[in-house]
Amino acid sequence: KDFERKIVSVNLPIDVLEKLDKYANKLHINRSAAITSLLVQGLEQSTAIEIMSKLMDKYETLEQLKSVSDDDF
C-alpha cells in the first residue's frame, strides 16, 4: 500500500542523533525509517496509555457501583 509522504526537517541534539543512528544501524534501516518507526511506536503507546486510563476510570466507576449495590443487601 502506497502512502503519501512529506519531507520534514527537525533539529535534534547530537546525542539523540547518535542514539538514533545506532538504533537504525542495529535494525539495518536508514535514519528516516528509524525516525518513522520510533515515532509510530511512540504514538501507538501514547494511544494505548490513553485507552488504558479510560478503561481504569470505567473499572473504578463499576467497582464503586458494585460497592453501593452490595451495601443495599
N, CA, C and O atoms as a printed pandas DataFrame, in Angstrom:
     atom_number atom_name residue_name chain_id  residue_number  x_coord  y_coord  z_coord
0              1         N          LYS        A               1    0.855   -1.180    0.000
1              2        CA          LYS        A               1    0.000    0.000    0.000
2              3         C          LYS        A               1    0.896    1.237    0.000
3              4         O          LYS        A               1    1.775    1.381    0.850
4              5         N          ASP        A               2    0.664    2.116   -0.954
5              6        CA          ASP        A               2    1.460    3.342   -1.023
6              7         C          ASP        A               2    0.849    4.418   -0.137
7              8         O          ASP        A               2   -0.361    4.647   -0.143
8              9         N          PHE        A               3    1.716    5.065    0.620
9             10        CA          PHE        A               3    1.283    6.145    1.489
10            11         C          PHE        A               3    1.906    7.441    0.992
11            12         O          PHE        A               3    3.064    7.472    0.574
12            13         N          GLU        A               4    1.130    8.490    1.044
13            14        CA          GLU        A               4    1.668    9.797    0.678
14            15         C          GLU        A               4    2.714   10.180    1.713
15            16         O          GLU        A               4    2.523    9.963    2.909
16            17         N          ARG        A               5    3.782   10.730    1.263
17            18        CA          ARG        A               5    4.875   11.118    2.158
18            19         C          ARG        A               5    5.156   12.606    2.016
19            20         O          ARG        A               5    4.883   13.213    0.980
20            21         N          LYS        A               6    5.703   13.175    3.075
21            22        CA          LYS        A               6    6.083   14.579    3.076
22            23         C          LYS        A               6    7.431   14.695    3.766
23            24         O          LYS        A               6    7.658   14.075    4.806
24            25         N          ILE        A               7    8.300   15.466    3.206
25            26        CA          ILE        A               7    9.619   15.686    3.793
26            27         C          ILE        A               7    9.493   16.728    4.902
27            28         O          ILE        A               7    8.876   17.778    4.723
28            29         N          VAL        A               8   10.094   16.411    6.053
29            30        CA          VAL        A               8   10.111   17.352    7.172
30            31         C          VAL        A               8   11.552   17.528    7.634
31            32         O          VAL        A               8   12.400   16.665    7.411
32            33         N          SER        A               9   11.806   18.630    8.264
33            34        CA          SER        A               9   13.132   18.914    8.792
34            35         C          SER        A               9   13.008   19.112   10.300
35            36         O          SER        A               9   12.136   19.843   10.770
36            37         N          VAL        A              10   13.888   18.456   11.050
37            38        CA          VAL        A              10   13.871   18.595   12.504
38            39         C          VAL        A              10   15.276   18.876   13.013
39            40         O          VAL        A              10   16.266   18.461   12.410
40            41         N          ASN        A              11   15.345   19.574   14.110
41            42        CA          ASN        A              11   16.611   19.815   14.785
42            43         C          ASN        A              11   16.696   18.857   15.973
43            44         O          ASN        A              11   15.823   18.856   16.840
44            45         N          LEU        A              12   17.742   18.053   16.006
45            46        CA          LEU        A              12   17.917   17.095   17.084
46            47         C          LEU        A              12   19.250   17.321   17.772
47            48         O          LEU        A              12   20.244   17.649   17.124
48            49         N          PRO        A              13   19.269   17.145   19.087
49            50        CA          PRO        A              13   20.555   17.203   19.781
50            51         C          PRO        A              13   21.473   16.089   19.256
51            52         O          PRO        A              13   21.000   15.015   18.884
52            53         N          ILE        A              14   22.763   16.344   19.229
53            54        CA          ILE        A              14   23.745   15.395   18.699
54            55         C          ILE        A              14   23.642   14.044   19.402
55            56         O          ILE        A              14   23.720   13.006   18.746
56            57         N          ASP        A              15   23.468   14.038   20.727
57            58        CA          ASP        A              15   23.403   12.756   21.435
58            59         C          ASP        A              15   22.180   11.943   21.022
59            60         O          ASP        A              15   22.249   10.716   20.957
60            61         N          VAL        A              16   21.069   12.607   20.745
61            62        CA          VAL        A              16   19.866   11.910   20.274
62            63         C          VAL        A              16   20.108   11.359   18.877
63            64         O          VAL        A              16   19.716   10.233   18.570
64            65         N          LEU        A              17   20.744   12.144   18.043
65            66        CA          LEU        A              17   21.049   11.704   16.688
66            67         C          LEU        A              17   21.978   10.484   16.699
67            68         O          LEU        A              17   21.808    9.567   15.895
68            69         N          GLU        A              18   22.940   10.474   17.592
69            70        CA          GLU        A              18   23.846    9.331   17.710
70            71         C          GLU        A              18   23.084    8.074   18.140
71            72         O          GLU        A              18   23.314    6.990   17.604
72            73         N          LYS        A              19   22.179    8.224   19.104
73            74        CA          LYS        A              19   21.358    7.087   19.538
74            75         C          LYS        A              19   20.460    6.611   18.399
75            76         O          LYS        A              19   20.274    5.410   18.205
76            77         N          LEU        A              20   19.915    7.550   17.659
77            78        CA          LEU        A              20   19.065    7.221   16.521
78            79         C          LEU        A              20   19.845    6.428   15.475
79            80         O          LEU        A              20   19.352    5.429   14.952
80            81         N          ASP        A              21   21.038    6.868   15.180
81            82        CA          ASP        A              21   21.863    6.179   14.194
82            83         C          ASP        A              21   22.239    4.769   14.671
83            84         O          ASP        A              21   22.264    3.836   13.869
84            85         N          LYS        A              22   22.527    4.608   15.955
85            86        CA          LYS        A              22   22.826    3.282   16.494
86            87         C          LYS        A              22   21.602    2.371   16.353
87            88         O          LYS        A              22   21.724    1.203   15.984
88            89         N          TYR        A              23   20.432    2.920   16.649
89            90        CA          TYR        A              23   19.182    2.165   16.519
90            91         C          TYR        A              23   18.970    1.746   15.063
91            92         O          TYR        A              23   18.638    0.593   14.788
92            93         N          ALA        A              24   19.159    2.674   14.146
93            94        CA          ALA        A              24   18.978    2.387   12.718
94            95         C          ALA        A              24   19.971    1.331   12.243
95            96         O          ALA        A              24   19.595    0.400   11.531
96            97         N          ASN        A              25   21.229    1.470   12.632
97            98        CA          ASN        A              25   22.250    0.500   12.231
98            99         C          ASN        A              25   21.946   -0.892   12.775
99           100         O          ASN        A              25   22.133   -1.892   12.082
100          101         N          LYS        A              26   21.479   -0.949   14.014
101          102        CA          LYS        A              26   21.139   -2.224   14.636
102          103         C          LYS        A              26   20.043   -2.949   13.851
103          104         O          LYS        A              26   20.069   -4.172   13.718
104          105         N          LEU        A              27   19.084   -2.184   13.336
105          106        CA          LEU        A              27   17.970   -2.767   12.590
106          107         C          LEU        A              27   18.227   -2.823   11.081
107          108         O          LEU        A              27   17.392   -3.312   10.320
108          109         N          HIS        A              28   19.385   -2.321   10.661
109          110        CA          HIS        A              28   19.746   -2.278    9.238
110          111         C          HIS        A              28   18.720   -1.489    8.418
111          112         O          HIS        A              28   18.287   -1.907    7.344
112          113         N          ILE        A              29   18.357   -0.339    8.970
113          114        CA          ILE        A              29   17.446    0.572    8.275
114          115         C          ILE        A              29   18.083    1.955    8.220
115          116         O          ILE        A              29   19.032    2.233    8.954
116          117         N          ASN        A              30   17.569    2.814    7.363
117          118        CA          ASN        A              30   18.146    4.159    7.279
118          119         C          ASN        A              30   17.570    5.060    8.379
119          120         O          ASN        A              30   16.622    4.682    9.068
120          121         N          ARG        A              31   18.129    6.205    8.527
121          122        CA          ARG        A              31   17.737    7.139    9.575
122          123         C          ARG        A              31   16.267    7.530    9.474
123          124         O          ARG        A              31   15.566    7.600   10.484
124          125         N          SER        A              32   15.809    7.782    8.263
125          126        CA          SER        A              32   14.417    8.172    8.051
126          127         C          SER        A              32   13.463    7.069    8.505
127          128         O          SER        A              32   12.457    7.341    9.160
128          129         N          ALA        A              33   13.785    5.824    8.155
129          130        CA          ALA        A              33   12.942    4.698    8.572
130          131         C          ALA        A              33   12.963    4.542   10.094
131          132         O          ALA        A              33   11.946    4.203   10.700
132          133         N          ALA        A              34   14.117    4.788   10.705
133          134        CA          ALA        A              34   14.228    4.693   12.154
134          135         C          ALA        A              34   13.359    5.749   12.830
135          136         O          ALA        A              34   12.660    5.455   13.799
136          137         N          ILE        A              35   13.402    6.959   12.325
137          138        CA          ILE        A              35   12.572    8.033   12.887
138          139         C          ILE        A              35   11.101    7.670   12.751
139          140         O          ILE        A              35   10.330    7.818   13.699
140          141         N          THR        A              36   10.709    7.195   11.570
141          142        CA          THR        A              36    9.312    6.818   11.345
142          143         C          THR        A              36    8.901    5.700   12.291
143          144         O          THR        A              36    7.836    5.764   12.904
144          145         N          SER        A              37    9.738    4.678   12.413
145          146        CA          SER        A              37    9.443    3.545   13.283
146          147         C          SER        A              37    9.256    3.985   14.731
147          148         O          SER        A              37    8.278    3.611   15.378
148          149         N          LEU        A              38   10.186    4.773   15.231
149          150        CA          LEU        A              38   10.116    5.217   16.620
150          151         C          LEU        A              38    8.939    6.153   16.859
151          152         O          LEU        A              38    8.302    6.096   17.911
152          153         N          LEU        A              39    8.654    6.994   15.909
153          154        CA          LEU        A              39    7.522    7.915   16.046
154          155         C          LEU        A              39    6.203    7.153   16.071
155          156         O          LEU        A              39    5.334    7.438   16.895
156          157         N          VAL        A              40    6.052    6.188   15.170
157          158        CA          VAL        A              40    4.832    5.381   15.145
158          159         C          VAL        A              40    4.681    4.618   16.462
159          160         O          VAL        A              40    3.592    4.581   17.034
160          161         N          GLN        A              41    5.766    4.011   16.945
161          162        CA          GLN        A              41    5.714    3.285   18.213
162          163         C          GLN        A              41    5.291    4.199   19.358
163          164         O          GLN        A              41    4.444    3.837   20.176
164          165         N          GLY        A              42    5.885    5.375   19.406
165          166        CA          GLY        A              42    5.557    6.326   20.471
166          167         C          GLY        A              42    4.107    6.757   20.427
167          168         O          GLY        A              42    3.454    6.851   21.467
168          169         N          LEU        A              43    3.598    7.020   19.239
169          170        CA          LEU        A              43    2.206    7.436   19.105
170          171         C          LEU        A              43    1.251    6.302   19.469
171          172         O          LEU        A              43    0.220    6.537   20.100
172          173         N          GLU        A              44    1.588    5.073   19.073
173          174        CA          GLU        A              44    0.753    3.924   19.424
174          175         C          GLU        A              44    0.752    3.694   20.933
175          176         O          GLU        A              44   -0.286    3.381   21.516
176          177         N          GLN        A              45    1.905    3.850   21.558
177          178        CA          GLN        A              45    1.984    3.688   23.010
178          179         C          GLN        A              45    1.182    4.776   23.720
179          180         O          GLN        A              45    0.507    4.507   24.713
180          181         N          SER        A              46    1.258    5.989   23.216
181          182        CA          SER        A              46    0.504    7.089   23.808
182          183         C          SER        A              46   -0.996    6.818   23.728
183          184         O          SER        A              46   -1.732    7.060   24.684
184          185         N          THR        A              47   -1.438    6.314   22.580
185          186        CA          THR        A              47   -2.858    5.982   22.410
186          187         C          THR        A              47   -3.247    4.853   23.357
187          188         O          THR        A              47   -4.309    4.906   23.978
188          189         N          ALA        A              48   -2.405    3.839   23.472
189          190        CA          ALA        A              48   -2.698    2.710   24.358
190          191         C          ALA        A              48   -2.793    3.165   25.810
191          192         O          ALA        A              48   -3.676    2.720   26.543
192          193         N          ILE        A              49   -1.898    4.041   26.227
193          194        CA          ILE        A              49   -1.923    4.557   27.599
194          195         C          ILE        A              49   -3.208    5.343   27.845
195          196         O          ILE        A              49   -3.819    5.230   28.908
196          197         N          GLU        A              50   -3.607    6.126   26.873
197          198        CA          GLU        A              50   -4.845    6.909   26.993
198          199         C          GLU        A              50   -6.052    5.978   27.125
199          200         O          GLU        A              50   -6.934    6.212   27.951
200          201         N          ILE        A              51   -6.086    4.929   26.313
201          202        CA          ILE        A              51   -7.194    3.973   26.370
202          203         C          ILE        A              51   -7.200    3.246   27.714
203          204         O          ILE        A              51   -8.256    3.071   28.321
204          205         N          MET        A              52   -6.023    2.823   28.180
205          206        CA          MET        A              52   -5.946    2.130   29.470
206          207         C          MET        A              52   -6.415    3.025   30.616
207          208         O          MET        A              52   -7.064    2.559   31.552
208          209         N          SER        A              53   -6.084    4.298   30.535
209          210        CA          SER        A              53   -6.522    5.235   31.562
210          211         C          SER        A              53   -8.042    5.336   31.586
211          212         O          SER        A              53   -8.651    5.351   32.656
212          213         N          LYS        A              54   -8.647    5.405   30.421
213          214        CA          LYS        A              54  -10.116    5.469   30.337
214          215         C          LYS        A              54  -10.743    4.181   30.847
215          216         O          LYS        A              54  -11.760    4.212   31.540
216          217         N          LEU        A              55  -10.131    3.037   30.500
217          218        CA          LEU        A              55  -10.644    1.752   30.985
218          219         C          LEU        A              55  -10.566    1.668   32.506
219          220         O          LEU        A              55  -11.494    1.177   33.149
220          221         N          MET        A              56   -9.472    2.141   33.081
221          222        CA          MET        A              56   -9.327    2.125   34.539
222          223         C          MET        A              56  -10.367    3.009   35.209
223          224         O          MET        A              56  -10.916    2.651   36.251
224          225         N          ASP        A              57  -10.640    4.170   34.606
225          226        CA          ASP        A              57  -11.687    5.049   35.147
226          227         C          ASP        A              57  -13.031    4.332   35.151
227          228         O          ASP        A              57  -13.772    4.398   36.132
228          229         N          LYS        A              58  -13.344    3.646   34.053
229          230        CA          LYS        A              58  -14.619    2.920   33.959
230          231         C          LYS        A              58  -14.649    1.754   34.954
231          232         O          LYS        A              58  -15.680    1.490   35.572
232          233         N          TYR        A              59  -13.532    1.067   35.106
233          234        CA          TYR        A              59  -13.452   -0.032   36.062
234          235         C          TYR        A              59  -13.693    0.475   37.484
235          236         O          TYR        A              59  -14.441   -0.134   38.249
236          237         N          GLU        A              60  -13.058    1.585   37.829
237          238        CA          GLU        A              60  -13.233    2.150   39.170
238          239         C          GLU        A              60  -14.681    2.564   39.397
239          240         O          GLU        A              60  -15.219    2.369   40.487
240          241         N          THR        A              61  -15.311    3.128   38.383
241          242        CA          THR        A              61  -16.730    3.501   38.489
242          243         C          THR        A              61  -17.576    2.261   38.700
243          244         O          THR        A              61  -18.479    2.266   39.536
244          245         N          LEU        A              62  -17.300    1.195   37.956
245          246        CA          LEU        A              62  -18.036   -0.060   38.094
246          247         C          LEU        A              62  -17.858   -0.640   39.495
247          248         O          LEU        A              62  -18.820   -1.108   40.103
248          249         N          GLU        A              63  -16.639   -0.611   40.001
249          250        CA          GLU        A              63  -16.384   -1.119   41.350
250          251         C          GLU        A              63  -17.145   -0.305   42.399
251          252         O          GLU        A              63  -17.664   -0.864   43.365
252          253         N          GLN        A              64  -17.211    1.003   42.209
253          254        CA          GLN        A              64  -17.957    1.851   43.141
254          255         C          GLN        A              64  -19.443    1.513   43.095
255          256         O          GLN        A              64  -20.105    1.452   44.131
256          257         N          LEU        A              65  -19.957    1.297   41.901
257          258        CA          LEU        A              65  -21.365    0.944   41.754
258          259         C          LEU        A              65  -21.647   -0.422   42.382
259          260         O          LEU        A              65  -22.687   -0.612   43.013
260          261         N          LYS        A              66  -20.729   -1.367   42.213
261          262        CA          LYS        A              66  -20.890   -2.689   42.834
262          263         C          LYS        A              66  -20.884   -2.560   44.349
263          264         O          LYS        A              66  -21.646   -3.237   45.040
264          265         N          SER        A              67  -20.024   -1.689   44.862
265          266        CA          SER        A              67  -19.924   -1.498   46.312
266          267         C          SER        A              67  -21.220   -0.931   46.858
267          268         O          SER        A              67  -21.698   -1.369   47.905
268          269         N          VAL        A              68  -21.788    0.030   46.166
269          270        CA          VAL        A              68  -23.053    0.628   46.585
270          271         C          VAL        A              68  -24.154   -0.413   46.503
271          272         O          VAL        A              68  -25.001   -0.492   47.393
272          273         N          SER        A              69  -24.150   -1.210   45.450
273          274        CA          SER        A              69  -25.157   -2.254   45.259
274          275         C          SER        A              69  -25.038   -3.316   46.352
275          276         O          SER        A              69  -26.052   -3.782   46.872
276          277         N          ASP        A              70  -23.820   -3.698   46.702
277          278        CA          ASP        A              70  -23.604   -4.699   47.757
278          279         C          ASP        A              70  -24.064   -4.182   49.113
279          280         O          ASP        A              70  -24.524   -4.962   49.948
280          281         N          ASP        A              71  -23.948   -2.885   49.341
281          282        CA          ASP        A              71  -24.357   -2.286   50.604
282          283         C          ASP        A              71  -25.877   -2.335   50.783
283          284         O          ASP        A              71  -26.375   -2.287   51.907
284          285         N          ASP        A              72  -26.601   -2.430   49.680
285          286        CA          ASP        A              72  -28.057   -2.442   49.732
286          287         C          ASP        A              72  -28.587   -3.781   50.263
287          288         O          ASP        A              72  -29.738   -3.875   50.688
288          289         N          PHE        A              73  -27.742   -4.805   50.234
289          290        CA          PHE        A              73  -28.213   -6.141   50.644
290          291         C          PHE        A              73  -27.855   -6.451   52.050
291          292         O          PHE        A              73  -28.178   -7.531   52.545
